[in-house]
Tab-separated table of C-alpha atoms in Angstrom:
chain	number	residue	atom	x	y	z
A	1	UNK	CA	0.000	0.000	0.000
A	2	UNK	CA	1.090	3.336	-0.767
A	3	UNK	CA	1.684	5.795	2.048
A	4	UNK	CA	2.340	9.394	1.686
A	5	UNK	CA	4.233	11.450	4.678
A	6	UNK	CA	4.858	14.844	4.885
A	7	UNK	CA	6.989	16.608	7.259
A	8	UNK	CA	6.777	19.024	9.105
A	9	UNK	CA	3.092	18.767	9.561
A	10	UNK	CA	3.372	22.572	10.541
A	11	UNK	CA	6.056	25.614	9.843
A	12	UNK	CA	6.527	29.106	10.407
A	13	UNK	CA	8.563	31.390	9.237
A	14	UNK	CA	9.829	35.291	8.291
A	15	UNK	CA	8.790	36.596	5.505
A	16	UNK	CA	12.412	36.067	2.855
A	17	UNK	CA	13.430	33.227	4.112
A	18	UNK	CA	13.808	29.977	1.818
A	19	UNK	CA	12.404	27.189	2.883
A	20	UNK	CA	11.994	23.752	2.036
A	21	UNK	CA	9.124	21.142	2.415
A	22	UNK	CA	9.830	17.414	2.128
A	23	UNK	CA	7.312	14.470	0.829
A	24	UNK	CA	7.853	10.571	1.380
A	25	UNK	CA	6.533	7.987	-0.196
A	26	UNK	CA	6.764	4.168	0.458
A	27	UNK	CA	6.522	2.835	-3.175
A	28	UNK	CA	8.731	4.368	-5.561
A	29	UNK	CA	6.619	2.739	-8.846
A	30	UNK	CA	4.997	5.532	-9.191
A	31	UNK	CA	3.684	7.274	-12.653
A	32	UNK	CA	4.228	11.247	-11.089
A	33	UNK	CA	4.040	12.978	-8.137
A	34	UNK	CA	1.832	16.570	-7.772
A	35	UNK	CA	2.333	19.314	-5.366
A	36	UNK	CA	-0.755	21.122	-4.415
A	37	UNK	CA	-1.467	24.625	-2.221
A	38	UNK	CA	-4.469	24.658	-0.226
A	39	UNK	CA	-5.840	27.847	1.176
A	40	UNK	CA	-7.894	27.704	4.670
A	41	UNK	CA	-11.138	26.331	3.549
A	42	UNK	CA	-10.564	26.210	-0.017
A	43	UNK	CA	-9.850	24.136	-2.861
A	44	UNK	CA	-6.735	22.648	-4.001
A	45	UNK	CA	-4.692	24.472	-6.489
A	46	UNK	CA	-1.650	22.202	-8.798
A	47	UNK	CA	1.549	23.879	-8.440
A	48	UNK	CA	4.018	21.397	-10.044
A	49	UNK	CA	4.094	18.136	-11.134
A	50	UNK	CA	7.092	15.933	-11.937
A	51	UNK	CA	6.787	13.003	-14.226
A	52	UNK	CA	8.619	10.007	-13.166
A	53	UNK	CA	11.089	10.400	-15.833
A	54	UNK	CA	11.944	13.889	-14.148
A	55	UNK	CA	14.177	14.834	-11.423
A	56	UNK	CA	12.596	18.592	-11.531
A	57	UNK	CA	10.401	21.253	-12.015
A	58	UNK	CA	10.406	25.207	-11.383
A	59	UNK	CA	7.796	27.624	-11.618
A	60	UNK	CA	8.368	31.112	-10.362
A	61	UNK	CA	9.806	31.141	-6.852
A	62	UNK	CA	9.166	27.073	-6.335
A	63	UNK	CA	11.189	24.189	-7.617
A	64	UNK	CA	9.819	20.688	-6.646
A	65	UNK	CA	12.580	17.906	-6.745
A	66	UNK	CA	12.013	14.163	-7.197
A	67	UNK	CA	14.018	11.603	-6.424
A	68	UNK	CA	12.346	8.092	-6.772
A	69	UNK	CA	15.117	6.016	-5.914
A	70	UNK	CA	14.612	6.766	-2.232
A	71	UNK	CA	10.920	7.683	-2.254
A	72	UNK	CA	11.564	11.880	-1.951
A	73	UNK	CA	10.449	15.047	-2.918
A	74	UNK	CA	11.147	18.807	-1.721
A	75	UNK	CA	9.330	21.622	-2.610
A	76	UNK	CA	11.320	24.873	-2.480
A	77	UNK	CA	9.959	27.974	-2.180
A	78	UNK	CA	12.577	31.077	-2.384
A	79	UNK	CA	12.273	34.470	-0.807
A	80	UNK	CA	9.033	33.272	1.225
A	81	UNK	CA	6.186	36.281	1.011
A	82	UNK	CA	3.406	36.380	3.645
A	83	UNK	CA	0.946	35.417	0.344
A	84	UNK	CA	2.774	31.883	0.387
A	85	UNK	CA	0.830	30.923	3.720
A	86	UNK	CA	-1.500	28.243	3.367
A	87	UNK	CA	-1.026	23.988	3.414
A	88	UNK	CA	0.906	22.184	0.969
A	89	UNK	CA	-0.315	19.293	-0.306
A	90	UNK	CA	2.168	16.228	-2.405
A	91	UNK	CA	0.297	13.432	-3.651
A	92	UNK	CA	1.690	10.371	-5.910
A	93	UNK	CA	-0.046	8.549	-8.859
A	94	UNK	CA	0.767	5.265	-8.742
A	95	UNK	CA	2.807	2.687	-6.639
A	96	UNK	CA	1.496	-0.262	-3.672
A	97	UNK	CA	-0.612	-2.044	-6.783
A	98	UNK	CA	-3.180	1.540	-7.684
A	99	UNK	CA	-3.163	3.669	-10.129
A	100	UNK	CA	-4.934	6.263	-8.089
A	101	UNK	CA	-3.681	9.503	-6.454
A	102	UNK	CA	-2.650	9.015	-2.547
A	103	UNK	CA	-2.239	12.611	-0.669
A	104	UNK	CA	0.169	13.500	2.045
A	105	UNK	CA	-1.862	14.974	5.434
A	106	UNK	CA	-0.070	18.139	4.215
A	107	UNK	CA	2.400	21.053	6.031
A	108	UNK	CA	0.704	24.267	6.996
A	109	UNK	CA	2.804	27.222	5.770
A	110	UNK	CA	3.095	30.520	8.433
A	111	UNK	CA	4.579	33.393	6.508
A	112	UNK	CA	5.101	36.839	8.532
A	113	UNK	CA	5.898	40.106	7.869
B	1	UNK	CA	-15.255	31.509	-15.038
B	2	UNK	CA	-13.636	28.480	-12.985
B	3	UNK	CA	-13.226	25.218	-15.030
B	4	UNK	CA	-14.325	23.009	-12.176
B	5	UNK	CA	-17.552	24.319	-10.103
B	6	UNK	CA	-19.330	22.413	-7.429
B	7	UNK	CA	-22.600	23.040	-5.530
B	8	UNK	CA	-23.440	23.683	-3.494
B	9	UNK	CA	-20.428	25.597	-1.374
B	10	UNK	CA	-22.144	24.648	2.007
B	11	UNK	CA	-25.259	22.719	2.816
B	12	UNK	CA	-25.981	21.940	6.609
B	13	UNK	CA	-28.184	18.629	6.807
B	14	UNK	CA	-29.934	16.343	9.227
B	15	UNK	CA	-29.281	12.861	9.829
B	16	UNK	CA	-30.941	10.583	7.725
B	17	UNK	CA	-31.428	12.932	4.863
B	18	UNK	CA	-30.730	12.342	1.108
B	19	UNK	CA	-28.068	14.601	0.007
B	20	UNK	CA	-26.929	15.236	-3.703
B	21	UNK	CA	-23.164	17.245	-4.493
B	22	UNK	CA	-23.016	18.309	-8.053
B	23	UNK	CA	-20.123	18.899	-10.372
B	24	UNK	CA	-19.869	20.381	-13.449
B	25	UNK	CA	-16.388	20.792	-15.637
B	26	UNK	CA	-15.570	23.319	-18.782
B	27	UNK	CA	-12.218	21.791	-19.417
B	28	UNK	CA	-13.299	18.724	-21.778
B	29	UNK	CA	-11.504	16.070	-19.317
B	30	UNK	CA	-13.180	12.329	-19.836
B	31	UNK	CA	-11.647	11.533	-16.072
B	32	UNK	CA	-13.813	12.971	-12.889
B	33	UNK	CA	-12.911	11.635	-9.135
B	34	UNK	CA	-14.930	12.604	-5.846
B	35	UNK	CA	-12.971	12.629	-2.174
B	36	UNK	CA	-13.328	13.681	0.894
B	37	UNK	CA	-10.902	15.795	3.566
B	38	UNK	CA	-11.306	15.092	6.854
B	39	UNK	CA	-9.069	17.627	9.638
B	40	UNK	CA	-5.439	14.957	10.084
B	41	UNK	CA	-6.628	12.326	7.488
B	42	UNK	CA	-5.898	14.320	4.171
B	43	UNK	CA	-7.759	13.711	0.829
B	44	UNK	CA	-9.634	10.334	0.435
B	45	UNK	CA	-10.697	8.552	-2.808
B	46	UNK	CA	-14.413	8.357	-2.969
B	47	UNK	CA	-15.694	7.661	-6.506
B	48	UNK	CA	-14.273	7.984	-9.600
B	49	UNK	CA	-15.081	7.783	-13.385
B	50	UNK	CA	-12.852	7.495	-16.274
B	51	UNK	CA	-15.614	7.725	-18.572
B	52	UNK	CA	-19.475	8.578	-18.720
B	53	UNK	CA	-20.323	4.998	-18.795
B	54	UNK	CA	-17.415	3.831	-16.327
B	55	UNK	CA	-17.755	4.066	-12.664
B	56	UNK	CA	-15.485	3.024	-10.244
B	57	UNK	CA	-15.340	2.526	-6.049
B	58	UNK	CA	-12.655	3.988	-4.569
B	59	UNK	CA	-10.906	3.949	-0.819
B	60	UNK	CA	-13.716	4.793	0.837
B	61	UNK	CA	-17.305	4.523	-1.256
B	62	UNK	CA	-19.471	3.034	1.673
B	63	UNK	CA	-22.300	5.189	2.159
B	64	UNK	CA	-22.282	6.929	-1.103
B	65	UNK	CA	-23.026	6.492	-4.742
B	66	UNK	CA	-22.544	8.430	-7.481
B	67	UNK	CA	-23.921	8.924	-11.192
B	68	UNK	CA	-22.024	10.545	-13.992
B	69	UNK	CA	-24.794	12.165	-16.315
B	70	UNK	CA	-22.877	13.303	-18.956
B	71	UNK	CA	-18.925	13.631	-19.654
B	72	UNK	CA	-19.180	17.341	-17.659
B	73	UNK	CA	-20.965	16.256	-14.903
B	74	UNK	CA	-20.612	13.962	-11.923
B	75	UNK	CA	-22.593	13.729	-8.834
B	76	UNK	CA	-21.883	12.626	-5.037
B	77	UNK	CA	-25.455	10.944	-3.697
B	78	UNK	CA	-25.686	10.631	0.200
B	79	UNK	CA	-28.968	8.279	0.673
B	80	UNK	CA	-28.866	8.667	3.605
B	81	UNK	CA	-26.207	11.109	5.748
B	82	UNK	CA	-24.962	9.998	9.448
B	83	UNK	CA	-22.509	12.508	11.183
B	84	UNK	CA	-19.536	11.332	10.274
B	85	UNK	CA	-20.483	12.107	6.907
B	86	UNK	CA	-19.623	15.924	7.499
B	87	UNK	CA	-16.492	16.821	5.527
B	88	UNK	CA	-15.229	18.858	3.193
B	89	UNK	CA	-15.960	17.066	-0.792
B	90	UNK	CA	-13.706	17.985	-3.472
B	91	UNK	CA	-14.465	16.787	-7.188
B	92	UNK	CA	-11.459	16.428	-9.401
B	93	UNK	CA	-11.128	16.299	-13.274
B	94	UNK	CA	-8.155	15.000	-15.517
B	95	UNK	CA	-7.513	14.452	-18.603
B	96	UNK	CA	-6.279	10.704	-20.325
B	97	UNK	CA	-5.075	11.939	-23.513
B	98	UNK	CA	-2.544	13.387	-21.433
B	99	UNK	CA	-2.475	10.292	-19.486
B	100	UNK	CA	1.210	10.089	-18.855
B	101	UNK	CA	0.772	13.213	-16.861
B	102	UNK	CA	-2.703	12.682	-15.691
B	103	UNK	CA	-2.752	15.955	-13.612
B	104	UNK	CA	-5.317	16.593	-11.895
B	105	UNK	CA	-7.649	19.801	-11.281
B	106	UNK	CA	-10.305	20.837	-8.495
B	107	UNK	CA	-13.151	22.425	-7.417
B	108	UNK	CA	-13.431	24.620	-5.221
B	109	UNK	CA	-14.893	22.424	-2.254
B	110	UNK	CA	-18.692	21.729	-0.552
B	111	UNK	CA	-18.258	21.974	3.098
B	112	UNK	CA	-21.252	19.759	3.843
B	113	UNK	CA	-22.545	19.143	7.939
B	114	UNK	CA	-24.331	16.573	9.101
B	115	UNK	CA	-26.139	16.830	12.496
Protein backbone atom coordinates (compact mmCIF):
# COMPACT_ATOMS: atom_id res chain seq x y z
CA UNK A 1 0.00 0.00 0.00
CA UNK A 2 1.09 3.34 -0.77
CA UNK A 3 1.68 5.80 2.05
CA UNK A 4 2.34 9.39 1.69
CA UNK A 5 4.23 11.45 4.68
CA UNK A 6 4.86 14.84 4.89
CA UNK A 7 6.99 16.61 7.26
CA UNK A 8 6.78 19.02 9.11
CA UNK A 9 3.09 18.77 9.56
CA UNK A 10 3.37 22.57 10.54
CA UNK A 11 6.06 25.61 9.84
CA UNK A 12 6.53 29.11 10.41
CA UNK A 13 8.56 31.39 9.24
CA UNK A 14 9.83 35.29 8.29
CA UNK A 15 8.79 36.60 5.51
CA UNK A 16 12.41 36.07 2.85
CA UNK A 17 13.43 33.23 4.11
CA UNK A 18 13.81 29.98 1.82
CA UNK A 19 12.40 27.19 2.88
CA UNK A 20 11.99 23.75 2.04
CA UNK A 21 9.12 21.14 2.41
CA UNK A 22 9.83 17.41 2.13
CA UNK A 23 7.31 14.47 0.83
CA UNK A 24 7.85 10.57 1.38
CA UNK A 25 6.53 7.99 -0.20
CA UNK A 26 6.76 4.17 0.46
CA UNK A 27 6.52 2.84 -3.18
CA UNK A 28 8.73 4.37 -5.56
CA UNK A 29 6.62 2.74 -8.85
CA UNK A 30 5.00 5.53 -9.19
CA UNK A 31 3.68 7.27 -12.65
CA UNK A 32 4.23 11.25 -11.09
CA UNK A 33 4.04 12.98 -8.14
CA UNK A 34 1.83 16.57 -7.77
CA UNK A 35 2.33 19.31 -5.37
CA UNK A 36 -0.75 21.12 -4.41
CA UNK A 37 -1.47 24.62 -2.22
CA UNK A 38 -4.47 24.66 -0.23
CA UNK A 39 -5.84 27.85 1.18
CA UNK A 40 -7.89 27.70 4.67
CA UNK A 41 -11.14 26.33 3.55
CA UNK A 42 -10.56 26.21 -0.02
CA UNK A 43 -9.85 24.14 -2.86
CA UNK A 44 -6.74 22.65 -4.00
CA UNK A 45 -4.69 24.47 -6.49
CA UNK A 46 -1.65 22.20 -8.80
CA UNK A 47 1.55 23.88 -8.44
CA UNK A 48 4.02 21.40 -10.04
CA UNK A 49 4.09 18.14 -11.13
CA UNK A 50 7.09 15.93 -11.94
CA UNK A 51 6.79 13.00 -14.23
CA UNK A 52 8.62 10.01 -13.17
CA UNK A 53 11.09 10.40 -15.83
CA UNK A 54 11.94 13.89 -14.15
CA UNK A 55 14.18 14.83 -11.42
CA UNK A 56 12.60 18.59 -11.53
CA UNK A 57 10.40 21.25 -12.01
CA UNK A 58 10.41 25.21 -11.38
CA UNK A 59 7.80 27.62 -11.62
CA UNK A 60 8.37 31.11 -10.36
CA UNK A 61 9.81 31.14 -6.85
CA UNK A 62 9.17 27.07 -6.34
CA UNK A 63 11.19 24.19 -7.62
CA UNK A 64 9.82 20.69 -6.65
CA UNK A 65 12.58 17.91 -6.74
CA UNK A 66 12.01 14.16 -7.20
CA UNK A 67 14.02 11.60 -6.42
CA UNK A 68 12.35 8.09 -6.77
CA UNK A 69 15.12 6.02 -5.91
CA UNK A 70 14.61 6.77 -2.23
CA UNK A 71 10.92 7.68 -2.25
CA UNK A 72 11.56 11.88 -1.95
CA UNK A 73 10.45 15.05 -2.92
CA UNK A 74 11.15 18.81 -1.72
CA UNK A 75 9.33 21.62 -2.61
CA UNK A 76 11.32 24.87 -2.48
CA UNK A 77 9.96 27.97 -2.18
CA UNK A 78 12.58 31.08 -2.38
CA UNK A 79 12.27 34.47 -0.81
CA UNK A 80 9.03 33.27 1.23
CA UNK A 81 6.19 36.28 1.01
CA UNK A 82 3.41 36.38 3.64
CA UNK A 83 0.95 35.42 0.34
CA UNK A 84 2.77 31.88 0.39
CA UNK A 85 0.83 30.92 3.72
CA UNK A 86 -1.50 28.24 3.37
CA UNK A 87 -1.03 23.99 3.41
CA UNK A 88 0.91 22.18 0.97
CA UNK A 89 -0.32 19.29 -0.31
CA UNK A 90 2.17 16.23 -2.41
CA UNK A 91 0.30 13.43 -3.65
CA UNK A 92 1.69 10.37 -5.91
CA UNK A 93 -0.05 8.55 -8.86
CA UNK A 94 0.77 5.27 -8.74
CA UNK A 95 2.81 2.69 -6.64
CA UNK A 96 1.50 -0.26 -3.67
CA UNK A 97 -0.61 -2.04 -6.78
CA UNK A 98 -3.18 1.54 -7.68
CA UNK A 99 -3.16 3.67 -10.13
CA UNK A 100 -4.93 6.26 -8.09
CA UNK A 101 -3.68 9.50 -6.45
CA UNK A 102 -2.65 9.02 -2.55
CA UNK A 103 -2.24 12.61 -0.67
CA UNK A 104 0.17 13.50 2.05
CA UNK A 105 -1.86 14.97 5.43
CA UNK A 106 -0.07 18.14 4.21
CA UNK A 107 2.40 21.05 6.03
CA UNK A 108 0.70 24.27 7.00
CA UNK A 109 2.80 27.22 5.77
CA UNK A 110 3.09 30.52 8.43
CA UNK A 111 4.58 33.39 6.51
CA UNK A 112 5.10 36.84 8.53
CA UNK A 113 5.90 40.11 7.87
CA UNK B 1 -15.26 31.51 -15.04
CA UNK B 2 -13.64 28.48 -12.98
CA UNK B 3 -13.23 25.22 -15.03
CA UNK B 4 -14.33 23.01 -12.18
CA UNK B 5 -17.55 24.32 -10.10
CA UNK B 6 -19.33 22.41 -7.43
CA UNK B 7 -22.60 23.04 -5.53
CA UNK B 8 -23.44 23.68 -3.49
CA UNK B 9 -20.43 25.60 -1.37
CA UNK B 10 -22.14 24.65 2.01
CA UNK B 11 -25.26 22.72 2.82
CA UNK B 12 -25.98 21.94 6.61
CA UNK B 13 -28.18 18.63 6.81
CA UNK B 14 -29.93 16.34 9.23
CA UNK B 15 -29.28 12.86 9.83
CA UNK B 16 -30.94 10.58 7.72
CA UNK B 17 -31.43 12.93 4.86
CA UNK B 18 -30.73 12.34 1.11
CA UNK B 19 -28.07 14.60 0.01
CA UNK B 20 -26.93 15.24 -3.70
CA UNK B 21 -23.16 17.24 -4.49
CA UNK B 22 -23.02 18.31 -8.05
CA UNK B 23 -20.12 18.90 -10.37
CA UNK B 24 -19.87 20.38 -13.45
CA UNK B 25 -16.39 20.79 -15.64
CA UNK B 26 -15.57 23.32 -18.78
CA UNK B 27 -12.22 21.79 -19.42
CA UNK B 28 -13.30 18.72 -21.78
CA UNK B 29 -11.50 16.07 -19.32
CA UNK B 30 -13.18 12.33 -19.84
CA UNK B 31 -11.65 11.53 -16.07
CA UNK B 32 -13.81 12.97 -12.89
CA UNK B 33 -12.91 11.63 -9.14
CA UNK B 34 -14.93 12.60 -5.85
CA UNK B 35 -12.97 12.63 -2.17
CA UNK B 36 -13.33 13.68 0.89
CA UNK B 37 -10.90 15.79 3.57
CA UNK B 38 -11.31 15.09 6.85
CA UNK B 39 -9.07 17.63 9.64
CA UNK B 40 -5.44 14.96 10.08
CA UNK B 41 -6.63 12.33 7.49
CA UNK B 42 -5.90 14.32 4.17
CA UNK B 43 -7.76 13.71 0.83
CA UNK B 44 -9.63 10.33 0.44
CA UNK B 45 -10.70 8.55 -2.81
CA UNK B 46 -14.41 8.36 -2.97
CA UNK B 47 -15.69 7.66 -6.51
CA UNK B 48 -14.27 7.98 -9.60
CA UNK B 49 -15.08 7.78 -13.38
CA UNK B 50 -12.85 7.50 -16.27
CA UNK B 51 -15.61 7.73 -18.57
CA UNK B 52 -19.47 8.58 -18.72
CA UNK B 53 -20.32 5.00 -18.80
CA UNK B 54 -17.41 3.83 -16.33
CA UNK B 55 -17.75 4.07 -12.66
CA UNK B 56 -15.49 3.02 -10.24
CA UNK B 57 -15.34 2.53 -6.05
CA UNK B 58 -12.66 3.99 -4.57
CA UNK B 59 -10.91 3.95 -0.82
CA UNK B 60 -13.72 4.79 0.84
CA UNK B 61 -17.31 4.52 -1.26
CA UNK B 62 -19.47 3.03 1.67
CA UNK B 63 -22.30 5.19 2.16
CA UNK B 64 -22.28 6.93 -1.10
CA UNK B 65 -23.03 6.49 -4.74
CA UNK B 66 -22.54 8.43 -7.48
CA UNK B 67 -23.92 8.92 -11.19
CA UNK B 68 -22.02 10.54 -13.99
CA UNK B 69 -24.79 12.17 -16.32
CA UNK B 70 -22.88 13.30 -18.96
CA UNK B 71 -18.93 13.63 -19.65
CA UNK B 72 -19.18 17.34 -17.66
CA UNK B 73 -20.97 16.26 -14.90
CA UNK B 74 -20.61 13.96 -11.92
CA UNK B 75 -22.59 13.73 -8.83
CA UNK B 76 -21.88 12.63 -5.04
CA UNK B 77 -25.46 10.94 -3.70
CA UNK B 78 -25.69 10.63 0.20
CA UNK B 79 -28.97 8.28 0.67
CA UNK B 80 -28.87 8.67 3.61
CA UNK B 81 -26.21 11.11 5.75
CA UNK B 82 -24.96 10.00 9.45
CA UNK B 83 -22.51 12.51 11.18
CA UNK B 84 -19.54 11.33 10.27
CA UNK B 85 -20.48 12.11 6.91
CA UNK B 86 -19.62 15.92 7.50
CA UNK B 87 -16.49 16.82 5.53
CA UNK B 88 -15.23 18.86 3.19
CA UNK B 89 -15.96 17.07 -0.79
CA UNK B 90 -13.71 17.99 -3.47
CA UNK B 91 -14.46 16.79 -7.19
CA UNK B 92 -11.46 16.43 -9.40
CA UNK B 93 -11.13 16.30 -13.27
CA UNK B 94 -8.15 15.00 -15.52
CA UNK B 95 -7.51 14.45 -18.60
CA UNK B 96 -6.28 10.70 -20.32
CA UNK B 97 -5.08 11.94 -23.51
CA UNK B 98 -2.54 13.39 -21.43
CA UNK B 99 -2.47 10.29 -19.49
CA UNK B 100 1.21 10.09 -18.86
CA UNK B 101 0.77 13.21 -16.86
CA UNK B 102 -2.70 12.68 -15.69
CA UNK B 103 -2.75 15.95 -13.61
CA UNK B 104 -5.32 16.59 -11.89
CA UNK B 105 -7.65 19.80 -11.28
CA UNK B 106 -10.31 20.84 -8.49
CA UNK B 107 -13.15 22.42 -7.42
CA UNK B 108 -13.43 24.62 -5.22
CA UNK B 109 -14.89 22.42 -2.25
CA UNK B 110 -18.69 21.73 -0.55
CA UNK B 111 -18.26 21.97 3.10
CA UNK B 112 -21.25 19.76 3.84
CA UNK B 113 -22.55 19.14 7.94
CA UNK B 114 -24.33 16.57 9.10
CA UNK B 115 -26.14 16.83 12.50
Amino acid sequence: KQEVTQIPAALSVPEGENLVLNCSFTDSAIYNLQWFRQDPGKGLTSLLLIQSSQREQTSGRLNASLDKSSGRSTLYIAASQPGDSATYLCAVLGGGNTDKLIFGTGTRLQVFP
Amino acid sequence: DADVTQTPRNRITKTGKRIMLECSQTKGHDRMYWYRQDPGLGLRLIYYSFDVKDINKGEISDGYSVSRQAQAKFSLSLESAIPNQTALYFCATSDSSRAFQNEQFFGPGTRLTVL
